[in-house]
Structures are given as structure tokens and as C-alpha cells.
């Protein structure tokens, strides 16, 4: 691989990280905004933030897959350390993605409205825990991929 190709590849990876981190940051900001609206009542403002959060959450989850995991799954990544980390963490990340989608299905205001928010506080607490776990795994993979 030429120096130019290597630098181009590194820039592509940096761009993928940037996109992932942007979507993650947006999601976490909305998460924080939503948590700050407790106690939850089926008011328009809560429903709008919840809908925006659900959309951002799904975008973040998809971005992580397309910006990070699909790259390692496509055999573009040759470094053993990166592949080992991905193999170690990816099954749990898939489980967390399922939990994200389940949360989204439950609280997607656009589809069915968000009148029943009785479990939202509890569901956000559980979601926050798995998001923190997922972020730790992503950051480990990103660090490994950033190492030269």
C-alpha cells in the first residue's frame, strides 16, 4: 500500500469516527434534555423531545454500524487487535442495538403517540446504562483503529 493510499484510508476512518461521534453527541444531548423534563407527562413538549430523541437514537445506532462495524466486518481492517476487539464486543453491541430498537418501538410518538409515559423514567435509566456500556466498547474499538 502506498503512502497516499494509507493516508487516504486513515482519512476515511477519521471521517467515519467523526460522523459516529456527531450522532452520538446529539443523542446524548437529547437524552439529557429528556431526562431533565421529569416527571414525564404526556404533554406536547415532552412528546416532541421524546420523538426527536428516538429518531436520533436510531440514527446513532445505525451510524455506529455503518461507520464502525461494517468497516471491520468487510475485511477492510487487517489489524489483529482491532479485529479481536470487534469480535469480543460486537455480540453485546448487537444486543444493545436490539434494546435500542425496542425502546424506539415503545416510545415512537409519531406512530402511536406517547400518552403512556408511566415507565419512561425506568426505561430511560435502563437505556442510559446500556448506552454507557456501548460507548465504552465503541471507544475501545476507535482507540484501537486510531493507533498506528
mmCIF file of C-alpha atoms in Angstrom:
data_model
loop_
_atom_site.group_PDB
_atom_site.id
_atom_site.type_symbol
_atom_site.label_atom_id
_atom_site.label_comp_id
_atom_site.label_asym_id
_atom_site.label_seq_id
_atom_site.Cartn_x
_atom_site.Cartn_y
_atom_site.Cartn_z
ATOM 1 C CA UNK A 1 0.000 0.000 0.000
ATOM 2 C CA UNK A 2 1.418 3.381 -0.991
ATOM 3 C CA UNK A 3 1.784 6.281 1.434
ATOM 4 C CA UNK A 4 -1.023 8.117 -0.392
ATOM 5 C CA UNK A 5 -3.354 5.127 -0.145
ATOM 6 C CA UNK A 6 -2.548 4.693 3.528
ATOM 7 C CA UNK A 7 -3.244 8.363 4.261
ATOM 8 C CA UNK A 8 -6.472 8.213 2.250
ATOM 9 C CA UNK A 9 -7.558 5.165 4.212
ATOM 10 C CA UNK A 10 -6.755 6.892 7.518
ATOM 11 C CA UNK A 11 -8.735 9.966 6.465
ATOM 12 C CA UNK A 12 -11.706 7.779 5.568
ATOM 13 C CA UNK A 13 -11.552 6.164 9.002
ATOM 14 C CA UNK A 14 -11.284 9.580 10.712
ATOM 15 C CA UNK A 15 -14.355 10.760 8.789
ATOM 16 C CA UNK A 16 -16.263 7.679 9.919
ATOM 17 C CA UNK A 17 -15.310 8.360 13.543
ATOM 18 C CA UNK A 18 -16.364 11.997 13.204
ATOM 19 C CA UNK A 19 -19.795 11.011 11.864
ATOM 20 C CA UNK A 20 -20.273 8.453 14.619
ATOM 21 C CA UNK A 21 -19.225 10.871 17.354
ATOM 22 C CA UNK A 22 -21.524 13.589 15.971
ATOM 23 C CA UNK A 23 -24.568 11.326 16.045
ATOM 24 C CA UNK A 24 -23.616 10.026 19.479
ATOM 25 C CA UNK A 25 -23.208 13.545 20.885
ATOM 26 C CA UNK A 26 -26.587 14.625 19.501
ATOM 27 C CA UNK A 27 -28.242 11.562 21.009
ATOM 28 C CA UNK A 28 -26.683 12.105 24.422
ATOM 29 C CA UNK A 29 -27.670 15.787 24.417
ATOM 30 C CA UNK A 30 -31.281 14.842 23.660
ATOM 31 C CA UNK A 31 -31.133 12.120 26.325
ATOM 32 C CA UNK A 32 -30.051 14.743 28.851
ATOM 33 C CA UNK A 33 -32.769 17.159 27.743
ATOM 34 C CA UNK A 34 -35.392 14.447 28.037
ATOM 35 C CA UNK A 35 -34.246 13.338 31.494
ATOM 36 C CA UNK A 36 -34.419 16.990 32.589
ATOM 37 C CA UNK A 37 -38.144 17.024 31.763
ATOM 38 C CA UNK A 38 -39.059 14.688 34.627
ATOM 39 C CA UNK A 39 -41.667 13.967 35.870
ATOM 40 C CA UNK A 40 -42.931 12.884 32.491
ATOM 41 C CA UNK A 41 -46.408 13.924 31.443
ATOM 42 C CA UNK A 42 -47.966 13.352 28.021
ATOM 43 C CA UNK A 43 -47.510 16.996 27.054
ATOM 44 C CA UNK A 44 -46.637 18.178 23.564
ATOM 45 C CA UNK A 45 -43.134 19.372 24.519
ATOM 46 C CA UNK A 46 -42.213 16.033 26.142
ATOM 47 C CA UNK A 47 -43.629 14.145 23.163
ATOM 48 C CA UNK A 48 -41.656 16.257 20.694
ATOM 49 C CA UNK A 49 -38.368 15.802 22.550
ATOM 50 C CA UNK A 50 -39.062 12.096 23.002
ATOM 51 C CA UNK A 51 -39.746 11.710 19.275
ATOM 52 C CA UNK A 52 -36.592 13.615 18.371
ATOM 53 C CA UNK A 53 -34.613 11.506 20.843
ATOM 54 C CA UNK A 54 -35.982 8.257 19.378
ATOM 55 C CA UNK A 55 -35.037 9.361 15.865
ATOM 56 C CA UNK A 56 -31.558 10.403 16.994
ATOM 57 C CA UNK A 57 -31.121 7.148 18.915
ATOM 58 C CA UNK A 58 -31.903 5.062 15.840
ATOM 59 C CA UNK A 59 -29.644 7.268 13.684
ATOM 60 C CA UNK A 60 -26.807 6.857 16.175
ATOM 61 C CA UNK A 61 -27.264 3.118 16.308
ATOM 62 C CA UNK A 62 -27.239 2.883 12.511
ATOM 63 C CA UNK A 63 -24.285 5.254 12.261
ATOM 64 C CA UNK A 64 -22.275 3.101 14.633
ATOM 65 C CA UNK A 65 -22.951 0.092 12.482
ATOM 66 C CA UNK A 66 -22.180 1.781 9.170
ATOM 67 C CA UNK A 67 -19.303 3.943 10.368
ATOM 68 C CA UNK A 68 -17.520 1.429 12.547
ATOM 69 C CA UNK A 69 -18.646 -2.184 12.489
ATOM 70 C CA UNK A 70 -19.339 -2.605 8.794
ATOM 71 C CA UNK A 71 -15.777 -1.433 8.141
ATOM 72 C CA UNK A 72 -14.324 -4.196 10.298
ATOM 73 C CA UNK A 73 -16.807 -6.782 9.013
ATOM 74 C CA UNK A 74 -15.899 -6.060 5.395
ATOM 75 C CA UNK A 75 -12.351 -7.337 5.932
ATOM 76 C CA UNK A 76 -11.024 -3.828 5.277
ATOM 77 C CA UNK A 77 -9.472 -3.931 8.728
ATOM 78 C CA UNK A 78 -6.349 -6.060 8.800
ATOM 79 C CA UNK A 79 -5.020 -5.291 12.314
ATOM 80 C CA UNK A 80 -5.460 -8.242 14.620
ATOM 81 C CA UNK A 81 -6.011 -6.099 17.722
ATOM 82 C CA UNK A 82 -8.919 -4.269 16.100
ATOM 83 C CA UNK A 83 -10.490 -7.451 14.800
ATOM 84 C CA UNK A 84 -10.172 -9.132 18.213
ATOM 85 C CA UNK A 85 -11.844 -6.194 19.981
ATOM 86 C CA UNK A 86 -14.618 -6.136 17.429
ATOM 87 C CA UNK A 87 -15.143 -9.881 17.763
ATOM 88 C CA UNK A 88 -15.197 -9.533 21.555
ATOM 89 C CA UNK A 89 -17.631 -6.616 21.792
ATOM 90 C CA UNK A 90 -19.802 -6.826 18.710
ATOM 91 C CA UNK A 91 -22.196 -9.539 20.013
ATOM 92 C CA UNK A 92 -23.034 -7.386 23.056
ATOM 93 C CA UNK A 93 -23.353 -4.301 20.860
ATOM 94 C CA UNK A 94 -25.898 -6.201 18.752
ATOM 95 C CA UNK A 95 -27.857 -6.991 21.931
ATOM 96 C CA UNK A 96 -27.757 -3.326 22.928
ATOM 97 C CA UNK A 97 -28.968 -2.370 19.452
ATOM 98 C CA UNK A 98 -31.964 -4.657 19.970
ATOM 99 C CA UNK A 99 -32.708 -2.876 23.259
ATOM 100 C CA UNK A 100 -32.438 0.499 21.494
ATOM 101 C CA UNK A 101 -34.896 -0.629 18.834
ATOM 102 C CA UNK A 102 -37.255 -1.995 21.481
ATOM 103 C CA UNK A 103 -37.162 1.372 23.289
ATOM 104 C CA UNK A 104 -37.815 3.140 19.994
ATOM 105 C CA UNK A 105 -40.784 0.906 19.190
ATOM 106 C CA UNK A 106 -42.281 1.557 22.612
ATOM 107 C CA UNK A 107 -41.881 5.337 22.528
ATOM 108 C CA UNK A 108 -42.076 6.254 18.852
ATOM 109 C CA UNK A 109 -44.563 9.114 19.231
ATOM 110 C CA UNK A 110 -45.084 9.519 15.521
ATOM 111 C CA UNK A 111 -46.531 6.047 15.098
ATOM 112 C CA UNK A 112 -48.821 5.725 18.105
ATOM 113 C CA UNK A 113 -48.454 8.785 20.281
ATOM 114 C CA UNK A 114 -46.819 8.907 23.675
ATOM 115 C CA UNK A 115 -49.691 9.079 26.090
ATOM 116 C CA UNK A 116 -48.432 6.306 28.350
ATOM 117 C CA UNK A 117 -45.205 7.561 29.886
ATOM 118 C CA UNK A 118 -45.542 5.742 33.221
ATOM 119 C CA UNK A 119 -42.460 3.582 32.540
ATOM 120 C CA UNK A 120 -40.385 6.177 30.673
ATOM 121 C CA UNK A 121 -38.245 7.134 33.667
ATOM 122 C CA UNK A 122 -37.394 3.492 34.374
ATOM 123 C CA UNK A 123 -36.840 2.737 30.678
ATOM 124 C CA UNK A 124 -34.529 5.759 30.272
ATOM 125 C CA UNK A 125 -32.474 4.641 33.282
ATOM 126 C CA UNK A 126 -32.031 1.173 31.782
ATOM 127 C CA UNK A 127 -31.280 2.640 28.361
ATOM 128 C CA UNK A 128 -28.706 5.004 29.850
ATOM 129 C CA UNK A 129 -26.850 2.063 31.390
ATOM 130 C CA UNK A 130 -26.633 0.104 28.136
ATOM 131 C CA UNK A 131 -25.699 3.217 26.159
ATOM 132 C CA UNK A 132 -22.812 3.840 28.570
ATOM 133 C CA UNK A 133 -21.682 0.242 28.084
ATOM 134 C CA UNK A 134 -21.930 0.526 24.303
ATOM 135 C CA UNK A 135 -19.989 3.792 24.279
ATOM 136 C CA UNK A 136 -17.180 2.170 26.257
ATOM 137 C CA UNK A 137 -16.933 -0.614 23.684
ATOM 138 C CA UNK A 138 -17.050 1.810 20.774
ATOM 139 C CA UNK A 139 -14.345 3.960 22.299
ATOM 140 C CA UNK A 140 -12.075 0.956 22.772
ATOM 141 C CA UNK A 141 -12.545 -0.023 19.140
ATOM 142 C CA UNK A 142 -11.999 3.568 17.982
ATOM 143 C CA UNK A 143 -8.769 3.830 20.002
ATOM 144 C CA UNK A 144 -7.524 0.591 18.509
ATOM 145 C CA UNK A 145 -8.422 1.722 14.999
ATOM 146 C CA UNK A 146 -6.754 5.103 15.604
ATOM 147 C CA UNK A 147 -3.479 3.531 16.693
ATOM 148 C CA UNK A 148 -0.858 3.462 14.007
#
